[in-house]
mmCIF file of C-alpha atoms and ligand atoms in Angstrom:
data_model
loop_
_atom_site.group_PDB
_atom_site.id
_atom_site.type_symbol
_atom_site.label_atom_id
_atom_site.label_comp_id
_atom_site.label_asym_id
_atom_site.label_seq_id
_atom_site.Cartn_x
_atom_site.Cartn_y
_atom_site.Cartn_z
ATOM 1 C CA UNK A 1 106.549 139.934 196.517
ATOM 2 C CA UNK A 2 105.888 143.571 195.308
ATOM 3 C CA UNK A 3 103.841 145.631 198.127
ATOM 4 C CA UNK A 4 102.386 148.695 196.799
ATOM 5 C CA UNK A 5 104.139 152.019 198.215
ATOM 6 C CA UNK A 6 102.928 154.725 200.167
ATOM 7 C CA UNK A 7 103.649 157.532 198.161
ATOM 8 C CA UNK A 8 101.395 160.161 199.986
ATOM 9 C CA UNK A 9 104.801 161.430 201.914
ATOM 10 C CA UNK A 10 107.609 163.636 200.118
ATOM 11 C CA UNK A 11 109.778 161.623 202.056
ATOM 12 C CA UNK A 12 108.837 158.451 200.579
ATOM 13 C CA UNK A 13 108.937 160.364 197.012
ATOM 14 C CA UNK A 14 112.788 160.986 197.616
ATOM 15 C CA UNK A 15 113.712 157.016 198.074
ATOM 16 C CA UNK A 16 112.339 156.310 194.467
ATOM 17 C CA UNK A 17 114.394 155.198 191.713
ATOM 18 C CA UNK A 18 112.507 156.654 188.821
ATOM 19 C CA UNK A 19 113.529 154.867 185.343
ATOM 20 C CA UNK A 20 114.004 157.000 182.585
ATOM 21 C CA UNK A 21 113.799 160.430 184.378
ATOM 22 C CA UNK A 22 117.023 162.368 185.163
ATOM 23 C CA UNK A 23 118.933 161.498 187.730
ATOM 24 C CA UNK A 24 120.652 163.656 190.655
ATOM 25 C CA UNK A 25 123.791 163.036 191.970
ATOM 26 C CA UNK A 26 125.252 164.972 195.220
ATOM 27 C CA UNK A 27 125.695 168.118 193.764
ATOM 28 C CA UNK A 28 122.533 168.344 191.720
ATOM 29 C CA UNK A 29 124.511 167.687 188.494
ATOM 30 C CA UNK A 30 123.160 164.946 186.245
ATOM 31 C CA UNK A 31 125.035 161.570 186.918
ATOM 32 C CA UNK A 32 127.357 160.437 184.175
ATOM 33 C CA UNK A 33 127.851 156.770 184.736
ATOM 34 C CA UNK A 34 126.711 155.173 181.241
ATOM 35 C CA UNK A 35 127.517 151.850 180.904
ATOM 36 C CA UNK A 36 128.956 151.322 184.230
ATOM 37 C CA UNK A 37 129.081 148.575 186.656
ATOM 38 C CA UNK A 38 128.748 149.212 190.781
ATOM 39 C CA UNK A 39 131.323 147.797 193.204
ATOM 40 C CA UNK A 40 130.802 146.899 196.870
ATOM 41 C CA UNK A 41 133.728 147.974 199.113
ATOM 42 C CA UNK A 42 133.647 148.363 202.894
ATOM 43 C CA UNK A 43 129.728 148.246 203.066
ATOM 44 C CA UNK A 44 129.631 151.382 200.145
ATOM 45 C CA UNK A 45 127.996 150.770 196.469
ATOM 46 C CA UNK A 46 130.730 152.392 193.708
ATOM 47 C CA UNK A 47 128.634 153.070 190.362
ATOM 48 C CA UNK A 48 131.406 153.990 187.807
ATOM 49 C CA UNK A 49 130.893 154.614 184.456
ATOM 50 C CA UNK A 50 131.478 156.577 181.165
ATOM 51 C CA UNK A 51 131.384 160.464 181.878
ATOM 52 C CA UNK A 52 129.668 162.120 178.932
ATOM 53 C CA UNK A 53 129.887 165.606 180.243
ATOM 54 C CA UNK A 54 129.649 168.359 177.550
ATOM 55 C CA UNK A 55 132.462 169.702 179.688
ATOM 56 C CA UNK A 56 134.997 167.268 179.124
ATOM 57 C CA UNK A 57 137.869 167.574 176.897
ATOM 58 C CA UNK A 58 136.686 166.275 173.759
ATOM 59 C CA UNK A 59 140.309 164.536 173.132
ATOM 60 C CA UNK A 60 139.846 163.095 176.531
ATOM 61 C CA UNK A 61 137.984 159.734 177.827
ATOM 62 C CA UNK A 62 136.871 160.156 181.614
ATOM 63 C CA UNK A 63 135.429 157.469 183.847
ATOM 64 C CA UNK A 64 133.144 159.335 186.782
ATOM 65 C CA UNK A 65 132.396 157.479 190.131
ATOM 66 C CA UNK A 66 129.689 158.233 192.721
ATOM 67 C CA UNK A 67 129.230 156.538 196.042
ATOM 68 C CA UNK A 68 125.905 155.272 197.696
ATOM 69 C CA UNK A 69 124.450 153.591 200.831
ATOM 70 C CA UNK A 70 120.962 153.071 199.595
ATOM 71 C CA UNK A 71 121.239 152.823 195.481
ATOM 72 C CA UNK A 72 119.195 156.203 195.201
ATOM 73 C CA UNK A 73 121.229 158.860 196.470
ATOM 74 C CA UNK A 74 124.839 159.290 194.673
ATOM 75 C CA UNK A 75 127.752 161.529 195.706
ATOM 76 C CA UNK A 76 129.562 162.633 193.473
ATOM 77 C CA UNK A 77 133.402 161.581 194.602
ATOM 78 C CA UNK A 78 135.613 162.791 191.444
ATOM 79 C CA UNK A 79 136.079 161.413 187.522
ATOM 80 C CA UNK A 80 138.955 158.490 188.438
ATOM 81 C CA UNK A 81 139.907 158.516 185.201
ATOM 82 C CA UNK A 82 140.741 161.224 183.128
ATOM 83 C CA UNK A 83 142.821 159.369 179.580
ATOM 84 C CA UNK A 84 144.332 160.722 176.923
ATOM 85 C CA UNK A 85 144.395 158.257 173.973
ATOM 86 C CA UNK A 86 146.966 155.494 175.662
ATOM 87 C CA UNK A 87 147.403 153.610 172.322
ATOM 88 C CA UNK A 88 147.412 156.666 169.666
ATOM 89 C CA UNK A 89 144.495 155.242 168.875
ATOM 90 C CA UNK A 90 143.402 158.797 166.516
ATOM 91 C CA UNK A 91 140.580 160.707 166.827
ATOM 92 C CA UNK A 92 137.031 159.589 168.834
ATOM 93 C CA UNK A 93 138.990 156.442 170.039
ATOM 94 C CA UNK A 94 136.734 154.747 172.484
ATOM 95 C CA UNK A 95 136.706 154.026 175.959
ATOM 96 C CA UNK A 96 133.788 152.325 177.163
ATOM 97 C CA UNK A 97 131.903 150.502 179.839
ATOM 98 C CA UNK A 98 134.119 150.532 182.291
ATOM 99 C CA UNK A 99 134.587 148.011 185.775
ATOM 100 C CA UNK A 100 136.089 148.191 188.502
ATOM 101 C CA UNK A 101 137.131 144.769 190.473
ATOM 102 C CA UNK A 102 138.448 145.273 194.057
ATOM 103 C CA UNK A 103 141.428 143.386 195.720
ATOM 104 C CA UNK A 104 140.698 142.917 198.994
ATOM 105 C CA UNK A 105 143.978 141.535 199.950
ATOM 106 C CA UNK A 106 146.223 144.027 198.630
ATOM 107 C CA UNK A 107 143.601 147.193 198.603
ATOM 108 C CA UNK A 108 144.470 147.299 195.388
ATOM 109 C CA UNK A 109 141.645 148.723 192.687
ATOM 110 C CA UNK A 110 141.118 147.049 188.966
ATOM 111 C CA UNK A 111 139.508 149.125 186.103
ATOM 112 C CA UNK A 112 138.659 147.262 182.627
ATOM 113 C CA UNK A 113 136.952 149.051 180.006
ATOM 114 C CA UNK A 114 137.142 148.698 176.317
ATOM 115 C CA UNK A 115 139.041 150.220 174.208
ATOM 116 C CA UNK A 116 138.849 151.054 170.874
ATOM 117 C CA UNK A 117 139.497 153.040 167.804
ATOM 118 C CA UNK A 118 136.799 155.202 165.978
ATOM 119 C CA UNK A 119 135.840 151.962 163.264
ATOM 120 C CA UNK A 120 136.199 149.642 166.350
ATOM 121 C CA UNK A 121 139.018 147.699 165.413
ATOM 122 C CA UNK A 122 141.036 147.778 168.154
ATOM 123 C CA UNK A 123 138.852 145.436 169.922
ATOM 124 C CA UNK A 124 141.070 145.045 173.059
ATOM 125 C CA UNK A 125 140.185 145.882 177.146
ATOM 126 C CA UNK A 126 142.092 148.481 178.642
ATOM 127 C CA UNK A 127 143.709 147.928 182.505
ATOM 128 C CA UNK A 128 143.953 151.262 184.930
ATOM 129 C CA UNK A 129 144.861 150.246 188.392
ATOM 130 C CA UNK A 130 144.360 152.773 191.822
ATOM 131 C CA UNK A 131 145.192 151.714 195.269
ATOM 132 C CA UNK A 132 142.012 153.655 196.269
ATOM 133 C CA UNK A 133 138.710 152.979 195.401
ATOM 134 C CA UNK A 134 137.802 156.668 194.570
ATOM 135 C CA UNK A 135 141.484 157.423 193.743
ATOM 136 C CA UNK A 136 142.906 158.598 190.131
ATOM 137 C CA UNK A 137 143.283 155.163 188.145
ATOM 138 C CA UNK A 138 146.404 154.843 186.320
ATOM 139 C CA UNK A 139 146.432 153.460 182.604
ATOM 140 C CA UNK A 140 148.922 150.249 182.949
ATOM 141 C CA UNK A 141 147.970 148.355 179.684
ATOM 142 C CA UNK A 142 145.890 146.965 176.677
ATOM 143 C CA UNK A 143 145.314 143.424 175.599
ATOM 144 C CA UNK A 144 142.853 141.324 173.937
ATOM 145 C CA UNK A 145 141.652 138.655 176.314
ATOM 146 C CA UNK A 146 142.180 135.508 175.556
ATOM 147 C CA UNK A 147 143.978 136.448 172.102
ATOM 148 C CA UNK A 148 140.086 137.364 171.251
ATOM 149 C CA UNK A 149 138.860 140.449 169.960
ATOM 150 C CA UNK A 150 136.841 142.543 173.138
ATOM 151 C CA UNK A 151 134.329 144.764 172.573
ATOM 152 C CA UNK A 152 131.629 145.445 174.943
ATOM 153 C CA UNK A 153 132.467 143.981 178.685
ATOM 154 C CA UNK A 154 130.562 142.898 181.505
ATOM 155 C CA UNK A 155 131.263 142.617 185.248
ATOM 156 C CA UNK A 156 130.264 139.874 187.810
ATOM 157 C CA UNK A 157 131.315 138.909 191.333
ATOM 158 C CA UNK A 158 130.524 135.440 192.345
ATOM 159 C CA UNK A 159 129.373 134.447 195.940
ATOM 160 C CA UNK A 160 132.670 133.082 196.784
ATOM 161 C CA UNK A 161 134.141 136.464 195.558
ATOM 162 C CA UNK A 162 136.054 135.236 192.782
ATOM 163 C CA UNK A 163 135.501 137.545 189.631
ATOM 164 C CA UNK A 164 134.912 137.042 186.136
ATOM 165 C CA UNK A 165 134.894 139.462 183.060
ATOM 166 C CA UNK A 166 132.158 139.076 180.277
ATOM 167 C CA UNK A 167 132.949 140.012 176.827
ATOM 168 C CA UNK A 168 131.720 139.710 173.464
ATOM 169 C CA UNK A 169 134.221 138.746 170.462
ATOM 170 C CA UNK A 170 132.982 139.030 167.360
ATOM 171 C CA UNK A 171 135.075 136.631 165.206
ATOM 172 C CA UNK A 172 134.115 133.483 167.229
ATOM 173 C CA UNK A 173 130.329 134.831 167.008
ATOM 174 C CA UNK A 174 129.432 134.695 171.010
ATOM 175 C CA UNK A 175 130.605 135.795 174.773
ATOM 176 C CA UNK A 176 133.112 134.579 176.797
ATOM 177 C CA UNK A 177 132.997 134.444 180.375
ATOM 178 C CA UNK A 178 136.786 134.965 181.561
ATOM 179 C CA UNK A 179 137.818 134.452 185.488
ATOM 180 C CA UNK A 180 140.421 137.275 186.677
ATOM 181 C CA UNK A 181 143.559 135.952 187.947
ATOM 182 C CA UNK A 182 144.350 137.040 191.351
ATOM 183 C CA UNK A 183 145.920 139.898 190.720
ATOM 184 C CA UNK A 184 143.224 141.163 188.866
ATOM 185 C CA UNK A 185 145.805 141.848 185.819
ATOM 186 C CA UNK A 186 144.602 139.087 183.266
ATOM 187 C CA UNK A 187 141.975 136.383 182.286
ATOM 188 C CA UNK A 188 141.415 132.555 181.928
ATOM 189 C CA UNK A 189 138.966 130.992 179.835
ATOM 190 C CA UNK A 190 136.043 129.581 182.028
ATOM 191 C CA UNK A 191 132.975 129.377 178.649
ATOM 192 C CA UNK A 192 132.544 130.464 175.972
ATOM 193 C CA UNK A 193 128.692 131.133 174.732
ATOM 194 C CA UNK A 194 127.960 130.901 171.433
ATOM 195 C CA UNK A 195 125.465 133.544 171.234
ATOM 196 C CA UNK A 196 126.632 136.914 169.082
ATOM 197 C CA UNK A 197 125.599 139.625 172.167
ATOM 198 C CA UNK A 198 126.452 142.249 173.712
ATOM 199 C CA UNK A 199 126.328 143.740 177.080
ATOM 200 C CA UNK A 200 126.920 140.836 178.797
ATOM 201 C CA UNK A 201 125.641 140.688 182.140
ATOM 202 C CA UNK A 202 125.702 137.982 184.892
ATOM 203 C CA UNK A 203 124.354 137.185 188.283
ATOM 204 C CA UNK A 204 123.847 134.084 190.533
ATOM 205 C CA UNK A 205 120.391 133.542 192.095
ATOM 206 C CA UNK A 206 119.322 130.258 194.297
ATOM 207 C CA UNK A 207 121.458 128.359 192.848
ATOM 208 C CA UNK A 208 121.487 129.365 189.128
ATOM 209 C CA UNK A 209 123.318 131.531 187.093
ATOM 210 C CA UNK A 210 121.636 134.107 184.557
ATOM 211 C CA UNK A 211 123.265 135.551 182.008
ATOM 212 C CA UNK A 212 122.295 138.234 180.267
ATOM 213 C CA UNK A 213 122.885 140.382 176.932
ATOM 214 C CA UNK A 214 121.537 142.587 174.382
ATOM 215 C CA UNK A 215 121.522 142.025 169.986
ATOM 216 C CA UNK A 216 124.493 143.861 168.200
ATOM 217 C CA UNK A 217 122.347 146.971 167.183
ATOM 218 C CA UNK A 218 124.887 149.565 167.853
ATOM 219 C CA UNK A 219 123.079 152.778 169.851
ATOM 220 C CA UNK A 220 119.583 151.473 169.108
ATOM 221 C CA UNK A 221 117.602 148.840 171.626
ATOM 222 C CA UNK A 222 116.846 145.634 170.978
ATOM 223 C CA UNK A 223 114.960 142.999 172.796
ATOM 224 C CA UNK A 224 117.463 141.814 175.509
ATOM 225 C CA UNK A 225 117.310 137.799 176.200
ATOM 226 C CA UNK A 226 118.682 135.746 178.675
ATOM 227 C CA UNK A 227 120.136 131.678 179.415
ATOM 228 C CA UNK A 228 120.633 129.646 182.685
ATOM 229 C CA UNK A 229 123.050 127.203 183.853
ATOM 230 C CA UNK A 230 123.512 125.661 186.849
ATOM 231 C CA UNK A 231 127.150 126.296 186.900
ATOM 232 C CA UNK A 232 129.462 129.163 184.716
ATOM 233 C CA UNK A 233 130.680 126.203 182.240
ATOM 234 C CA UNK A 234 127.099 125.484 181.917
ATOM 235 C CA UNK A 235 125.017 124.215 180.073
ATOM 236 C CA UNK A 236 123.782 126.967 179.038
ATOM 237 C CA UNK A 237 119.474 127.165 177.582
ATOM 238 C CA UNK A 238 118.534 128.370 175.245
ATOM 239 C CA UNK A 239 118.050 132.240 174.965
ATOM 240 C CA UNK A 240 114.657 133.389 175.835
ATOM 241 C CA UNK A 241 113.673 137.392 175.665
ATOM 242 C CA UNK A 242 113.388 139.405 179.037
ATOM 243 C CA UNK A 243 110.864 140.899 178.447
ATOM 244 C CA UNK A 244 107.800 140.744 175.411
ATOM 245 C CA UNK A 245 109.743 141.694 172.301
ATOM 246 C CA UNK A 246 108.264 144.551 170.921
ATOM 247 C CA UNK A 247 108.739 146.430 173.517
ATOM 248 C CA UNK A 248 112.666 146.571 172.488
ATOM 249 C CA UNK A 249 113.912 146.066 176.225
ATOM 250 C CA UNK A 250 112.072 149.553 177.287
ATOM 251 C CA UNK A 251 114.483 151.373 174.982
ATOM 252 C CA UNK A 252 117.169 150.208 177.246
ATOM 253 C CA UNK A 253 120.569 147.888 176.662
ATOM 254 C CA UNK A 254 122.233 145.892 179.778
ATOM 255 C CA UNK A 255 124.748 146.522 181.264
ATOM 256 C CA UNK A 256 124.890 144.780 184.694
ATOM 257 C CA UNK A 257 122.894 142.528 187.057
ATOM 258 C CA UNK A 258 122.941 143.867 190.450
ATOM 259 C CA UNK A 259 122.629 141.293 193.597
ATOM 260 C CA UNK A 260 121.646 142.688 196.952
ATOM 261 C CA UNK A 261 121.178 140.069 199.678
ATOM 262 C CA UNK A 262 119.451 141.623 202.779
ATOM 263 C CA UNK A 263 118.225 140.179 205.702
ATOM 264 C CA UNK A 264 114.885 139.015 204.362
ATOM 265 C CA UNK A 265 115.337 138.330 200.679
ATOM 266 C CA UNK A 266 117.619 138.572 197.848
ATOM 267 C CA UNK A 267 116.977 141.544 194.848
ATOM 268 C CA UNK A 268 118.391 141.425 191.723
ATOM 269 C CA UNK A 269 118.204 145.017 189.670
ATOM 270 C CA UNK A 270 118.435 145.253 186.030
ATOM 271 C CA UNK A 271 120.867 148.137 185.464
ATOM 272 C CA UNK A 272 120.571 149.419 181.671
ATOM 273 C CA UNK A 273 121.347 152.358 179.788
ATOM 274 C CA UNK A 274 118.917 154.459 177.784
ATOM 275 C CA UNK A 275 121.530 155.607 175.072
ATOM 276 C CA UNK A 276 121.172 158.792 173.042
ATOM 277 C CA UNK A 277 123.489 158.981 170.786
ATOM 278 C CA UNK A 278 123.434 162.316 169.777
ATOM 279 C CA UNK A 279 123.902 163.529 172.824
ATOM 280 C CA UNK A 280 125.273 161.069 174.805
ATOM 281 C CA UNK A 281 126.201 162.963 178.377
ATOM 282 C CA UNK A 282 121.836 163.505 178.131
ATOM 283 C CA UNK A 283 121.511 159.059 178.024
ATOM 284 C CA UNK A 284 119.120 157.910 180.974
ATOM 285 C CA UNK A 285 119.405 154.655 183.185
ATOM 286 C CA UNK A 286 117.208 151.861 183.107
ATOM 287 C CA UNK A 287 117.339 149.969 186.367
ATOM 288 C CA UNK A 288 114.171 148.024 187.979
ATOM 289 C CA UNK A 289 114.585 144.899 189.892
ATOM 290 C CA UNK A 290 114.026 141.437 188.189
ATOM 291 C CA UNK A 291 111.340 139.254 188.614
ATOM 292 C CA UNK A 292 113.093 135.834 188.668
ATOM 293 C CA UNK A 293 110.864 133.270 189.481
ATOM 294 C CA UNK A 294 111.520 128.931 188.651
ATOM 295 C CA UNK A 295 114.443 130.067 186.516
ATOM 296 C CA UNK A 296 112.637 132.476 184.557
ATOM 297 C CA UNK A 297 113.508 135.701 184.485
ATOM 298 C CA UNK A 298 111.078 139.287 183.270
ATOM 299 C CA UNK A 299 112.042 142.849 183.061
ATOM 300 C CA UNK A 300 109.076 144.719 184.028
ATOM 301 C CA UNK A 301 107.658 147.948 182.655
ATOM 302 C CA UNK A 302 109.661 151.147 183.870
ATOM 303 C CA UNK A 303 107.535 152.622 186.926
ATOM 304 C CA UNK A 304 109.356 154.462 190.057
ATOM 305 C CA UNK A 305 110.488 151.677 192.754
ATOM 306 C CA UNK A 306 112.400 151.643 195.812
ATOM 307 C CA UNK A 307 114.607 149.497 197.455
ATOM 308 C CA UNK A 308 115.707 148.815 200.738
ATOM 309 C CA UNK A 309 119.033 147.320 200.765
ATOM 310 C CA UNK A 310 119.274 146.220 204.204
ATOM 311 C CA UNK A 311 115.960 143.811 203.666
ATOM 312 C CA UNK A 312 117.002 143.017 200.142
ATOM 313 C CA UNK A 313 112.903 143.835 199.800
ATOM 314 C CA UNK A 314 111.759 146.199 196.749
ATOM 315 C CA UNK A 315 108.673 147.971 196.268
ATOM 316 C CA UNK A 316 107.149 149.213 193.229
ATOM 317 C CA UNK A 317 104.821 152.211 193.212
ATOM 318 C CA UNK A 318 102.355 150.194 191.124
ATOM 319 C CA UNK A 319 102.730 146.649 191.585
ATOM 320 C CA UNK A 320 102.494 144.107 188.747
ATOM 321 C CA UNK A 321 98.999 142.240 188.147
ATOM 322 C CA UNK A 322 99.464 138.618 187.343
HETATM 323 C C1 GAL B 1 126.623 149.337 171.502
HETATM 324 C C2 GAL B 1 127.519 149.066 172.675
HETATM 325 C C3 GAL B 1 127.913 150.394 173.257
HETATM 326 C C4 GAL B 1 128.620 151.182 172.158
HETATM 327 C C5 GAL B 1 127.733 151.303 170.943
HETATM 328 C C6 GAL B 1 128.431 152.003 169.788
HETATM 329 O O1 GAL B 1 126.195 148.161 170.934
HETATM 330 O O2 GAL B 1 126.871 148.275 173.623
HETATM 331 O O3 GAL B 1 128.726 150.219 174.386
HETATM 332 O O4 GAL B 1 129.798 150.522 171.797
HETATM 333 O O5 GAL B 1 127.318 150.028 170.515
HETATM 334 O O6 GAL B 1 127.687 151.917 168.612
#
């Protein structure tokens, strides 16, 4: 249940996430984590992502990371990738959305992204492997999962810590849903959904699964829909929209569903991206918490919130009417 926020206090003010608006990291500088996914290691969120900075090395790809105890303030810890085309893949090859999947065994660190060429042909994930979470990943390989063509990817942890890669293949005209082999270095076919989206997204609340992805409209939003299942081989619903379509998701695209369990409830945050493709480094984030309720799930209407990750409780400044 949304309780409305005291918002009187600049202290208060600080512990909002504010959709849409520019957001801070450490140093001040704006956070470049587009498309990204979070990892929880040793009690610490991990937000990686695409670094956009008009900095970079335009021949370059770079992968940022920031590190967080509350979701709202990110430090800055260094770009853990820094790639020159691995697969002389030409000029504006693509590296995007990237994930990182931890090993706890071996303390060994997992980044997929996908890579591409500049028409998107390529269509394969790249590996990078670090034996530090915040360390300088390593390019190892490419493949195409599967044998499949891989475009966008998705991230998702299961309760029982086993962890699966989303991605969308074009040919076969839907997602798969892929478990990681122990090692973390390839896939296995656990579904395949034959839906044709894109930033696939997954999470597993009381008992069912939600999956979640946007339309193939390049850069530009779309309405975002989602399916449940009671298990990952389904079966899957149908695909209903998350939020009223003309809206076009808020302007943003998915590209991860967030758990935290706390000691009173369970949130689940909607992390999107608010591309601008002209200027990409200047993209926003899109993250609010989801109102799942008898297997439905809604995306409300970007407003600041705050979250307190040790209740699992959120707040939004203005809660939602009925
Ligand atoms: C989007 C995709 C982005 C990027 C973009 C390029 O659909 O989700 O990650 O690939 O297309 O047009």
């Amino acid at each position: 249940m949304a309780i409305a926020l005291a918002t009187g206090g600049s202290c208060a003010a600080q512990k909002l996430i504010r959709p849409g608006e520019p957001w801070l990291d450490s140093r001040g500088h704006r956070i470049q984590a587009h498309g990204g996914g979070i990892t929880l290691w040793k009690g610490v969120y991990y937000w990686f992502g695409e670094d956009r900075s008009q900095t970079n090395d335009p021949d370059m790809r770079y992968v940022a990371c920031y590190s967080s105890r509350d979701l709202v303030h990110w430090k800055f810890r260094r770009q853990v990738l820094a790639l020159s085309d691995p697969e002389h893949l030409g000029p504006h090859w693509v590296l995007e959305r990237p994930k990182v999947f931890a090993n706890a065994h071996a303390s060994k660190f997992v980044m997929y992204a996908h890579l591409d060429d500049a028409h998107y042909k390529f269509a394969r994930v790249m590996v990078a492997v670090s034996n530090q979470i915040d360390g300088r990943y390593m390019f190892v390989k490419s493949f195409r999962p599967l044998d499949e063509e891989s475009r966008d990817i998705g991230q998702f942890v299961d309760d029982d810590g086993s962890a699966y890669l989303i991605f969308e293949s074009r040919p076969t005209k839907g997602f798969f849903i892929a478990r990681l082999t122990d090692d973390l270095m390839n896939v296995e076919k656990v579904c395949f959904i034959p839906a044709p989206l894109e930033g696939g997204a997954l999470v597993h609340y009381e008992g069912l699964y939600y999956v979640v992805g946007s339309h193939m409209t390049g850069w530009r939003p779309n309405p975002n829909v989602y399916a449940t299942a009671p298990a990952l081989t389904g079966p899957w619903t149908e695909f209903r929209n998350l939020a009223p379509p003309e809206v076009n998701n808020y302007n943003s695209q998915s590209t991860m569903l967030l758990k935290v369990p706390g000691a009173k409830t369970t949130s689940v945050i909607f992390m999107g991206d608010l591309w601008q493709p002209h200027e990409l480094w200047d993209s926003r984030y899109y993250w609010m918490p989801l109102k799942i309720e008898n297997g439905s799930a809604y995306l409300p209407p970007p407003q600041p919130w705050a979250i307190d990750i040790r209740t699992g409780e959120y707040r939004l400044e203005h809660p939602m009417s009925k």
